[in-house]
Amino acid sequence: MEFEAVIGLEVHAQLSTQSKIFCACSASFGAPPNENTCPVCTGMPGVLPVLNRRVVEFAIRTALATSCEVQKKSVFARKNYFYPDLPKAYQISQYELPLALAGHIDIEANGAAKRIGITRIHMEEDAGKLVHEGEFAGAQASLADLNRCSVPLMEIVSEPDLRTPEEAGAYLRRLHDVLVYLEVCDGNMEEGSFRCDANVSVRPRGQKEFGTKAELKNMNSFRNVEKALEHEIRRQIDWIEDGGKVIQETRLWDAAAGVTISMRGKEEAHDYRYFPDPDLLPLVVDDAWVEELRKTIPELPGEKIARLESAYGIPKYDAGILSSSRALADFFEASAAFYGGNPKVTANECIHWKDAAVSGKLSPETIAHAVEDRESGAISATVSKKLVELAIETGRPIRSIRDEKGLTQVSDAGALEEIVSRILAANPKEAESYRGGKTGLLSFFVGQVMKETRGKANPKIVQEVLRKKLG
Ligand code: ADP
Ligand code: MG
Ligand code: ZN
């Protein structure tokens, strides 16, 4: 029997607001333990949460960028569970009436375009963190750091539309880039700003009903999500083929061992005893606000890739790499505007120097001049590379470095002929062998000319002159 996988992803993205979702504490990462806390986010009795307007704006902008329907009225609910890093013993989330519904994201995987549905987007608060460190009464001690309590999160739930680990990876990368383009999330996966739970089931190909799903947690890179899914799909198929039945559970990805491990039976929604939070009014979003926010949506990654491809005639692959960051795409366009040579060459350069380009260590003008000088034959590829390196190091204009160091390429055939004659005279044996049929010796002569000119000769013209002189 042939099986097919069904995958749906739940992404938690930390919103890059300065303060937390229901209090004025800093939401920044890396502060000393429990420094960013107050009575509200540590769950003291008698305090009241106040919703951060910026959090709502970030979530609405995400909803608009993913073609979701922003709901006029949404409600915050209490999700009840006990955990030592959750002092209120409930998490404020949205449940029955979330902020946004029914959107989608377009992806490309295995060369095919596909639209992936987004079920819902809602806002919620994060929990704290337990640090298992040191000893207490002779046993392992655990410490609670509540800095992360009430840091704003947005949960984005996909429809079970994904069929392969590659599609899941493509969806995650695109969603990640959209959030970073919107500047609502810093996208840092190691710090946990963008994390994903993957739901996966298998079914015999052709069957309509979904199989029972497992939920995978603890994957902190795109590659890990893909690997965990590959492994879990294989595991479920093997299990069913051996006569087993998949049970609904939460499994942990162990990246080092490359396996998923059962963590706990999946809790059901009713276990959480959700109910509307009586301390927070329903959130009402009017059309004027939504329209105001719609104006702040930048060109998104998919649109940018398509435009770069058609406007500059560069391959989609290159357009995709350039669009992996807004700053890099802007850098490319600025470079191309400085010099209208072959945009493909400019794209290659921008991709090659991408770290320096996005960190501001390199100017678009430098790349434009490097490309222009190479196309005109004024400098060789090797020299161009060296010059760009020097421009990054010193922050000086590339052409003044070129002129100061006398690195302009020798393309003048007359000057080269003289050098070639000298080299042929100095290597009569090799010249004779070449004329006798050992044409492979051409590169030996090119090398000699390069040595003589300290790499500044235009290799194409050197070859032409050599061929002429060697008959
Ligand atoms: P739960 O209530 O168990 O959290 P949801 O209906 O909220 O389940 O779905 C959670 C995620 O699981 C969604 O992304 C959804 O697309 C996905 N999903 C639902 N059913 C399946 C299934 N049978 N196989 C794979 N993914 C599924
Ligand atoms: Mg769920
Ligand atoms: Zn606080």
XYZ file of C-alpha atoms in Angstrom, residues 55-261:
207
model
C 0.542 43.898 19.796
C -2.869 44.096 18.159
C -1.479 46.207 15.319
C 1.297 43.698 14.646
C -1.181 40.816 14.598
C -3.606 42.684 12.308
C -0.770 43.509 9.900
C 0.184 39.823 9.841
C -3.439 38.896 9.180
C -3.578 41.329 6.248
C -0.276 40.069 4.800
C -1.609 36.505 4.854
C -5.002 37.423 3.353
C -6.899 36.562 6.543
C -10.245 38.067 7.496
C -9.723 40.310 10.498
C -12.595 39.753 12.921
C -14.528 42.795 14.113
C -14.787 41.271 17.545
C -12.428 38.837 19.210
C -12.179 37.602 22.768
C -9.338 36.765 25.142
C -9.803 33.533 27.059
C -8.118 31.830 29.955
C -6.429 28.546 29.120
C -6.028 26.812 32.466
C -3.130 24.578 33.315
C -0.591 24.370 36.086
C 3.084 24.762 35.444
C 5.761 26.231 37.761
C 6.694 28.867 35.183
C 3.067 29.975 34.778
C 2.309 31.783 38.047
C -1.351 32.583 37.260
C -1.988 28.891 36.493
C -3.651 30.041 33.292
C -2.424 31.562 30.079
C -4.357 34.380 28.444
C -4.968 33.360 24.844
C -7.725 33.588 22.279
C -9.880 30.562 21.707
C -13.387 30.575 20.290
C -13.187 34.031 18.778
C -9.645 34.648 17.492
C -8.420 37.850 15.839
C -8.270 36.522 12.288
C -9.532 33.603 10.186
C -9.292 32.003 6.765
C -6.136 33.266 5.073
C -3.442 31.669 2.970
C 0.192 31.709 1.943
C 1.491 30.795 -1.508
C 4.541 28.577 -1.610
C 6.630 26.760 -4.146
C 7.962 23.273 -3.470
C 9.429 20.681 -5.833
C 8.958 23.170 -8.658
C 5.195 23.463 -8.170
C 3.213 26.426 -6.838
C 0.745 25.682 -4.057
C -1.613 27.653 -1.833
C -1.591 26.712 1.855
C -4.611 27.706 3.932
C -4.270 29.525 7.239
C -6.988 28.529 9.666
C -6.529 31.256 12.256
C -4.243 33.804 13.847
C -4.572 34.666 17.506
C -2.666 36.572 20.173
C -1.544 35.167 23.496
C 1.030 35.558 26.229
C 4.141 33.434 26.661
C 4.991 31.502 29.836
C 8.230 31.777 31.816
C 11.194 29.450 31.729
C 12.531 26.823 34.111
C 16.279 26.583 34.512
C 17.486 23.251 35.854
C 20.640 24.330 37.614
C 22.526 23.580 40.826
C 21.319 21.505 43.776
C 18.789 21.854 46.541
C 18.595 19.475 49.523
C 20.848 17.052 47.685
C 18.690 16.948 44.568
C 18.639 18.698 41.216
C 17.349 22.244 41.698
C 15.032 24.054 39.298
C 14.784 27.826 39.135
C 11.996 29.903 37.603
C 12.821 32.855 35.364
C 9.618 34.815 34.736
C 11.054 37.372 32.288
C 9.259 35.678 29.429
C 5.876 35.629 31.226
C 3.446 37.754 29.180
C 5.838 38.373 26.329
C 3.494 38.761 23.336
C 3.064 35.832 20.989
C 1.056 35.314 17.889
C -0.042 31.815 16.941
C -0.552 31.087 13.264
C -2.304 27.793 12.546
C -2.250 26.276 9.072
C -4.846 24.058 7.456
C -3.742 20.427 7.000
C -2.825 21.287 3.392
C 0.838 20.294 3.417
C 1.784 16.874 2.016
C 5.572 16.605 2.270
C 8.376 17.773 4.572
C 9.657 19.975 1.700
C 6.280 21.726 1.482
C 6.305 22.226 5.244
C 9.815 23.710 5.019
C 8.817 26.012 2.153
C 5.731 27.193 4.061
C 7.721 27.888 7.214
C 10.464 29.775 5.382
C 7.961 31.913 3.525
C 5.906 32.642 6.659
C 9.114 33.485 8.495
C 10.188 35.904 5.767
C 6.751 37.553 5.704
C 6.918 38.237 9.454
C 10.454 39.594 9.205
C 9.475 41.793 6.201
C 6.594 43.175 8.283
C 9.035 43.795 11.145
C 6.567 42.228 13.573
C 8.969 39.426 14.605
C 12.760 39.235 14.561
C 12.565 35.653 13.269
C 15.375 34.413 15.501
C 14.809 30.665 15.813
C 17.646 29.979 18.270
C 16.239 32.486 20.746
C 12.790 30.984 20.211
C 11.226 34.044 18.534
C 9.861 31.807 15.786
C 8.938 28.259 16.806
C 6.844 25.572 15.263
C 4.793 22.557 16.325
C 4.200 20.139 13.484
C 1.097 17.934 13.293
C 1.452 14.934 11.042
C -0.559 11.881 10.066
C -0.448 9.367 7.242
C -3.179 7.734 5.164
C -3.311 5.301 2.268
C -3.107 7.306 -0.958
C -6.621 7.897 -2.268
C -8.305 7.728 1.128
C -10.300 10.842 2.000
C -10.327 10.696 5.787
C -7.267 11.851 7.654
C -5.314 9.449 9.831
C -4.622 10.049 13.537
C -2.030 12.765 13.996
C 0.983 13.129 16.224
C 2.218 16.540 17.292
C 5.982 17.139 17.091
C 7.700 19.679 19.325
C 11.171 20.994 20.013
C 12.475 21.777 16.556
C 14.585 24.916 16.384
C 15.513 25.134 12.722
C 13.772 24.708 9.379
C 16.004 21.771 8.590
C 15.085 20.126 11.886
C 11.372 20.455 11.153
C 11.907 18.749 7.798
C 14.034 16.006 9.319
C 11.634 15.391 12.208
C 8.730 15.107 9.750
C 10.632 12.723 7.472
C 11.415 10.505 10.416
C 7.906 10.643 11.898
C 6.204 9.867 8.570
C 8.478 6.838 8.140
C 7.769 5.741 11.722
C 3.984 5.958 11.311
C 4.011 4.077 8.000
C 6.227 1.310 9.404
C 4.020 1.053 12.468
C 0.811 0.735 10.424
C 2.397 -1.773 8.053
C 3.344 -3.861 11.085
C -0.322 -3.885 12.088
C -0.106 -1.046 14.659
C -2.440 1.888 15.167
C -1.153 5.468 15.481
C -2.247 7.114 18.718
C -2.800 10.822 19.248
C 0.163 12.083 21.233
C 2.822 14.735 21.586
C 6.294 13.664 20.502
C 9.631 15.317 21.064
C 12.230 15.606 18.313
C 15.672 14.503 19.483
C 17.930 16.201 16.935
C 21.114 14.438 18.098
C 19.628 10.952 17.795
C 17.460 11.843 14.782
C 14.308 10.298 16.271
C 10.979 11.409 17.755
C 10.157 10.256 21.283
